[in-house]
Amino acid sequence: MNAEIGQSEPVTPTPSERGLPPIVGLVLVALVAAHVARIVAPIETQLWAVRTFAVNPLQFDPASGEGFSAPLQPLFQLAGSALLHFNWVHLALNAACLLQAGVPVARALGEGRSGGGRFLLLFFGSAIAGSLAYVALNWASPTEAFGASGAACGVFGAYFLTDRGDWRRSLADPQIQAGAAVFLGVNVVLVGVLRVFGVLPIAWEAHLGGFLAGAVLAALLRPRAEA
């Protein structure tokens, strides 16, 4: 993606550089399917889905008396909240982010089942980290949060760490530094300010937690042998 190309020799993309990586398409289809399933379900089922999968910081506080009724319910919230969206606009914004950054990241993580598995680890690992950041910074709050924003920001964090082929070179590149600063400025600082003034009820904490987790996971998950 960033290799220098001589003017005299046209370069034909390899198969891995063409089209949409299957794992990215699978994730996008899953997000759309989950949203459709929720909005067409009876209202009782929709409310159950939100109660079960939306991140509720109050339930993580042992002193609240509102704890979990099942051992796996915390994980359902931390990871499963990425499959819920408020409306089609909410879903479309996250899907666009995933499509933009997910394609190069999926290619960087490798092809086949192993590469797809690494991408899913990155996606859900970032989602969990984003949810944990929201819980930690809103401890005992009854305000629920859901959406794939944490996961999408994690994929962007991975993009910045893999764009120059190696996380060390990426971190040392001024363009990458500037791009990451702008991304965080918009998705954390600006979103946080807008939420304070009641303009956008968006969890900037999940954005920050997901972004940082995605950057770390990208450095850990990227295959050592470069093609």
Tab-separated table of C-alpha atoms in Angstrom:
chain	number	residue	atom	x	y	z
A	1	MET	CA	0.000	0.000	0.000
A	2	ASN	CA	2.869	2.375	0.716
A	3	ALA	CA	5.588	0.824	-1.452
A	4	GLU	CA	7.212	3.081	-4.014
A	5	ILE	CA	6.237	2.135	-7.556
A	6	GLY	CA	8.453	2.811	-10.569
A	7	GLN	CA	6.789	4.744	-13.354
A	8	SER	CA	7.961	2.433	-16.109
A	9	GLU	CA	6.511	-0.837	-14.814
A	10	PRO	CA	2.776	-1.249	-14.143
A	11	VAL	CA	2.030	-3.260	-11.058
A	12	THR	CA	-0.741	-5.854	-11.055
A	13	PRO	CA	-2.351	-6.346	-7.631
A	14	THR	CA	-2.042	-9.800	-6.149
A	15	PRO	CA	-5.264	-11.694	-5.312
A	16	SER	CA	-4.988	-10.633	-1.664
A	17	GLU	CA	-4.969	-6.969	-2.756
A	18	ARG	CA	-8.191	-7.195	-4.754
A	19	GLY	CA	-11.747	-6.959	-3.564
A	20	LEU	CA	-13.242	-7.194	-0.119
A	21	PRO	CA	-11.548	-9.614	2.307
A	22	PRO	CA	-14.125	-12.308	3.193
A	23	ILE	CA	-13.811	-11.756	6.950
A	24	VAL	CA	-14.635	-8.056	6.611
A	25	GLY	CA	-17.673	-8.899	4.515
A	26	LEU	CA	-18.725	-11.505	7.074
A	27	VAL	CA	-18.524	-9.018	9.932
A	28	LEU	CA	-20.514	-6.415	8.004
A	29	VAL	CA	-23.199	-8.964	7.117
A	30	ALA	CA	-23.375	-10.068	10.758
A	31	LEU	CA	-23.874	-6.480	11.936
A	32	VAL	CA	-26.643	-5.871	9.409
A	33	ALA	CA	-28.308	-9.212	10.173
A	34	ALA	CA	-28.228	-8.563	13.912
A	35	HIS	CA	-29.784	-5.124	13.445
A	36	VAL	CA	-32.525	-6.414	11.149
A	37	ALA	CA	-33.290	-9.288	13.525
A	38	ARG	CA	-33.684	-6.857	16.420
A	39	ILE	CA	-35.833	-4.228	14.723
A	40	VAL	CA	-38.261	-6.768	13.235
A	41	ALA	CA	-38.613	-8.687	16.493
A	42	PRO	CA	-41.519	-8.093	18.893
A	43	ILE	CA	-40.972	-5.202	21.275
A	44	GLU	CA	-40.504	-7.595	24.202
A	45	THR	CA	-37.658	-9.307	22.347
A	46	GLN	CA	-36.083	-5.972	21.445
A	47	LEU	CA	-36.112	-4.914	25.096
A	48	TRP	CA	-34.640	-8.286	26.119
A	49	ALA	CA	-31.812	-7.852	23.591
A	50	VAL	CA	-30.930	-4.429	24.993
A	51	ARG	CA	-31.094	-5.659	28.600
A	52	THR	CA	-28.931	-8.665	27.745
A	53	PHE	CA	-26.300	-7.189	25.426
A	54	ALA	CA	-26.098	-3.434	26.065
A	55	VAL	CA	-23.271	-2.500	28.444
A	56	ASN	CA	-24.724	-1.421	31.788
A	57	PRO	CA	-22.029	-0.108	34.187
A	58	LEU	CA	-24.432	-0.357	37.125
A	59	GLN	CA	-24.470	-4.135	36.856
A	60	PHE	CA	-20.681	-4.312	37.156
A	61	ASP	CA	-20.774	-2.595	40.557
A	62	PRO	CA	-21.155	-5.241	43.301
A	63	ALA	CA	-22.525	-2.613	45.674
A	64	SER	CA	-25.396	-1.679	43.385
A	65	GLY	CA	-27.505	-4.759	44.011
A	66	GLU	CA	-28.121	-4.911	40.252
A	67	GLY	CA	-25.573	-7.638	39.482
A	68	PHE	CA	-25.635	-10.265	36.786
A	69	SER	CA	-27.935	-13.264	36.960
A	70	ALA	CA	-25.757	-15.552	34.817
A	71	PRO	CA	-21.979	-16.139	34.805
A	72	LEU	CA	-21.567	-15.328	31.092
A	73	GLN	CA	-23.736	-12.216	31.094
A	74	PRO	CA	-20.777	-9.815	31.607
A	75	LEU	CA	-19.138	-11.243	28.487
A	76	PHE	CA	-22.419	-11.010	26.577
A	77	GLN	CA	-22.456	-7.293	27.344
A	78	LEU	CA	-18.771	-6.569	26.808
A	79	ALA	CA	-18.567	-8.318	23.416
A	80	GLY	CA	-22.200	-8.658	22.313
A	81	SER	CA	-22.936	-4.947	22.616
A	82	ALA	CA	-21.007	-4.515	19.350
A	83	LEU	CA	-23.861	-6.279	17.541
A	84	LEU	CA	-26.520	-3.770	18.655
A	85	HIS	CA	-27.171	-0.412	16.984
A	86	PHE	CA	-29.616	2.367	17.747
A	87	ASN	CA	-30.710	2.903	14.146
A	88	TRP	CA	-29.574	2.550	10.557
A	89	VAL	CA	-27.508	5.740	10.681
A	90	HIS	CA	-25.618	4.434	13.726
A	91	LEU	CA	-24.971	1.148	11.921
A	92	ALA	CA	-23.991	2.834	8.656
A	93	LEU	CA	-21.361	5.036	10.348
A	94	ASN	CA	-19.718	2.073	12.066
A	95	ALA	CA	-19.942	-0.053	8.927
A	96	ALA	CA	-18.276	2.699	6.888
A	97	CYS	CA	-15.413	2.897	9.395
A	98	LEU	CA	-14.997	-0.865	9.332
A	99	LEU	CA	-15.037	-0.934	5.553
A	100	GLN	CA	-12.468	1.849	5.254
A	101	ALA	CA	-9.919	0.559	7.761
A	102	GLY	CA	-10.898	-3.108	7.874
A	103	VAL	CA	-9.806	-3.929	4.329
A	104	PRO	CA	-6.107	-3.006	4.749
A	105	VAL	CA	-6.030	-4.378	8.289
A	106	ALA	CA	-7.485	-7.732	7.224
A	107	ARG	CA	-4.859	-7.972	4.482
A	108	ALA	CA	-2.107	-7.120	6.955
A	109	LEU	CA	-3.291	-9.847	9.337
A	110	GLY	CA	-3.100	-12.510	6.639
A	111	GLU	CA	-5.355	-14.575	4.428
A	112	GLY	CA	-7.334	-17.743	5.079
A	113	ARG	CA	-8.821	-18.979	8.317
A	114	SER	CA	-5.867	-17.906	10.431
A	115	GLY	CA	-6.003	-14.364	9.109
A	116	GLY	CA	-9.760	-14.255	9.548
A	117	GLY	CA	-9.395	-15.535	13.102
A	118	ARG	CA	-6.869	-12.816	13.871
A	119	PHE	CA	-9.228	-10.178	12.503
A	120	LEU	CA	-12.073	-11.460	14.691
A	121	LEU	CA	-9.782	-11.405	17.730
A	122	LEU	CA	-8.914	-7.821	16.891
A	123	PHE	CA	-12.559	-6.851	16.336
A	124	PHE	CA	-14.013	-8.405	19.481
A	125	GLY	CA	-10.920	-7.665	21.580
A	126	SER	CA	-11.327	-3.988	20.709
A	127	ALA	CA	-15.055	-4.180	21.404
A	128	ILE	CA	-14.423	-5.674	24.853
A	129	ALA	CA	-11.728	-3.099	25.642
A	130	GLY	CA	-14.051	-0.294	24.577
A	131	SER	CA	-16.833	-1.650	26.774
A	132	LEU	CA	-14.482	-1.997	29.743
A	133	ALA	CA	-13.301	1.595	29.275
A	134	TYR	CA	-16.922	2.767	29.245
A	135	VAL	CA	-17.690	0.815	32.424
A	136	ALA	CA	-14.562	2.033	34.207
A	137	LEU	CA	-15.149	5.703	33.384
A	138	ASN	CA	-18.880	5.547	34.113
A	139	TRP	CA	-18.765	3.332	37.190
A	140	ALA	CA	-22.184	2.530	38.662
A	141	SER	CA	-23.960	4.590	36.012
A	142	PRO	CA	-27.335	3.222	34.825
A	143	THR	CA	-26.780	4.620	31.324
A	144	GLU	CA	-26.408	1.767	28.849
A	145	ALA	CA	-24.190	1.840	25.772
A	146	PHE	CA	-24.041	-0.311	22.665
A	147	GLY	CA	-22.742	-0.325	19.113
A	148	ALA	CA	-19.639	-1.380	17.197
A	149	SER	CA	-17.878	1.969	17.676
A	150	GLY	CA	-15.262	0.537	20.033
A	151	ALA	CA	-14.517	-2.280	17.608
A	152	ALA	CA	-14.432	0.100	14.629
A	153	CYS	CA	-12.033	2.431	16.437
A	154	GLY	CA	-9.936	-0.609	17.293
A	155	VAL	CA	-9.680	-1.492	13.617
A	156	PHE	CA	-8.569	2.086	12.938
A	157	GLY	CA	-5.971	1.807	15.694
A	158	ALA	CA	-4.742	-1.361	14.001
A	159	TYR	CA	-4.658	0.437	10.652
A	160	PHE	CA	-2.359	3.146	11.973
A	161	LEU	CA	-0.049	0.512	13.493
A	162	THR	CA	0.159	-1.614	10.332
A	163	ASP	CA	0.072	1.015	7.587
A	164	ARG	CA	3.858	1.215	7.267
A	165	GLY	CA	4.323	-2.551	7.394
A	166	ASP	CA	5.721	-2.613	10.944
A	167	TRP	CA	4.418	-1.029	14.130
A	168	ARG	CA	7.785	0.559	14.919
A	169	ARG	CA	7.983	2.278	11.531
A	170	SER	CA	4.354	3.297	11.839
A	171	LEU	CA	4.856	4.907	15.238
A	172	ALA	CA	7.911	6.783	13.959
A	173	ASP	CA	6.139	8.150	10.877
A	174	PRO	CA	4.975	11.795	11.299
A	175	GLN	CA	2.047	11.215	8.925
A	176	ILE	CA	0.816	8.309	11.014
A	177	GLN	CA	1.262	10.335	14.197
A	178	ALA	CA	-0.737	13.211	12.722
A	179	GLY	CA	-3.455	10.927	11.387
A	180	ALA	CA	-3.853	9.171	14.728
A	181	ALA	CA	-3.958	12.513	16.549
A	182	VAL	CA	-6.713	13.809	14.258
A	183	PHE	CA	-8.680	10.577	14.582
A	184	LEU	CA	-8.513	10.678	18.381
A	185	GLY	CA	-9.261	14.389	18.406
A	186	VAL	CA	-12.486	13.853	16.483
A	187	ASN	CA	-13.610	10.538	17.968
A	188	VAL	CA	-12.632	11.182	21.577
A	189	VAL	CA	-12.220	14.889	22.327
A	190	LEU	CA	-14.852	16.348	19.995
A	191	VAL	CA	-17.353	13.551	20.660
A	192	GLY	CA	-16.781	13.946	24.410
A	193	VAL	CA	-17.437	17.686	24.258
A	194	LEU	CA	-20.589	17.192	22.182
A	195	ARG	CA	-21.868	14.638	24.693
A	196	VAL	CA	-21.272	17.008	27.600
A	197	PHE	CA	-23.498	19.564	25.860
A	198	GLY	CA	-26.116	16.929	25.043
A	199	VAL	CA	-25.607	17.089	21.273
A	200	LEU	CA	-24.441	13.521	20.651
A	201	PRO	CA	-25.018	10.686	23.152
A	202	ILE	CA	-21.942	8.778	21.994
A	203	ALA	CA	-19.560	6.882	24.289
A	204	TRP	CA	-16.170	8.488	23.654
A	205	GLU	CA	-14.742	6.169	26.329
A	206	ALA	CA	-15.459	3.159	24.122
A	207	HIS	CA	-13.761	4.909	21.206
A	208	LEU	CA	-10.600	5.500	23.220
A	209	GLY	CA	-10.482	2.028	24.775
A	210	GLY	CA	-11.135	0.319	21.458
A	211	PHE	CA	-8.543	2.399	19.595
A	212	LEU	CA	-5.772	1.665	22.088
A	213	ALA	CA	-6.642	-2.028	22.237
A	214	GLY	CA	-6.719	-2.307	18.453
A	215	ALA	CA	-3.266	-0.738	18.172
A	216	VAL	CA	-1.806	-3.144	20.728
A	217	LEU	CA	-3.553	-6.175	19.244
A	218	ALA	CA	-2.349	-5.282	15.752
A	219	ALA	CA	1.264	-5.337	16.939
A	220	LEU	CA	0.691	-8.687	18.666
A	221	LEU	CA	-1.393	-10.414	15.998
A	222	ARG	CA	0.337	-9.416	12.789
A	223	PRO	CA	2.174	-12.419	11.282
A	224	ARG	CA	5.912	-12.259	11.828
A	225	ALA	CA	6.816	-13.439	8.327
A	226	GLU	CA	6.055	-10.664	5.884
A	227	ALA	CA	5.202	-11.534	2.307
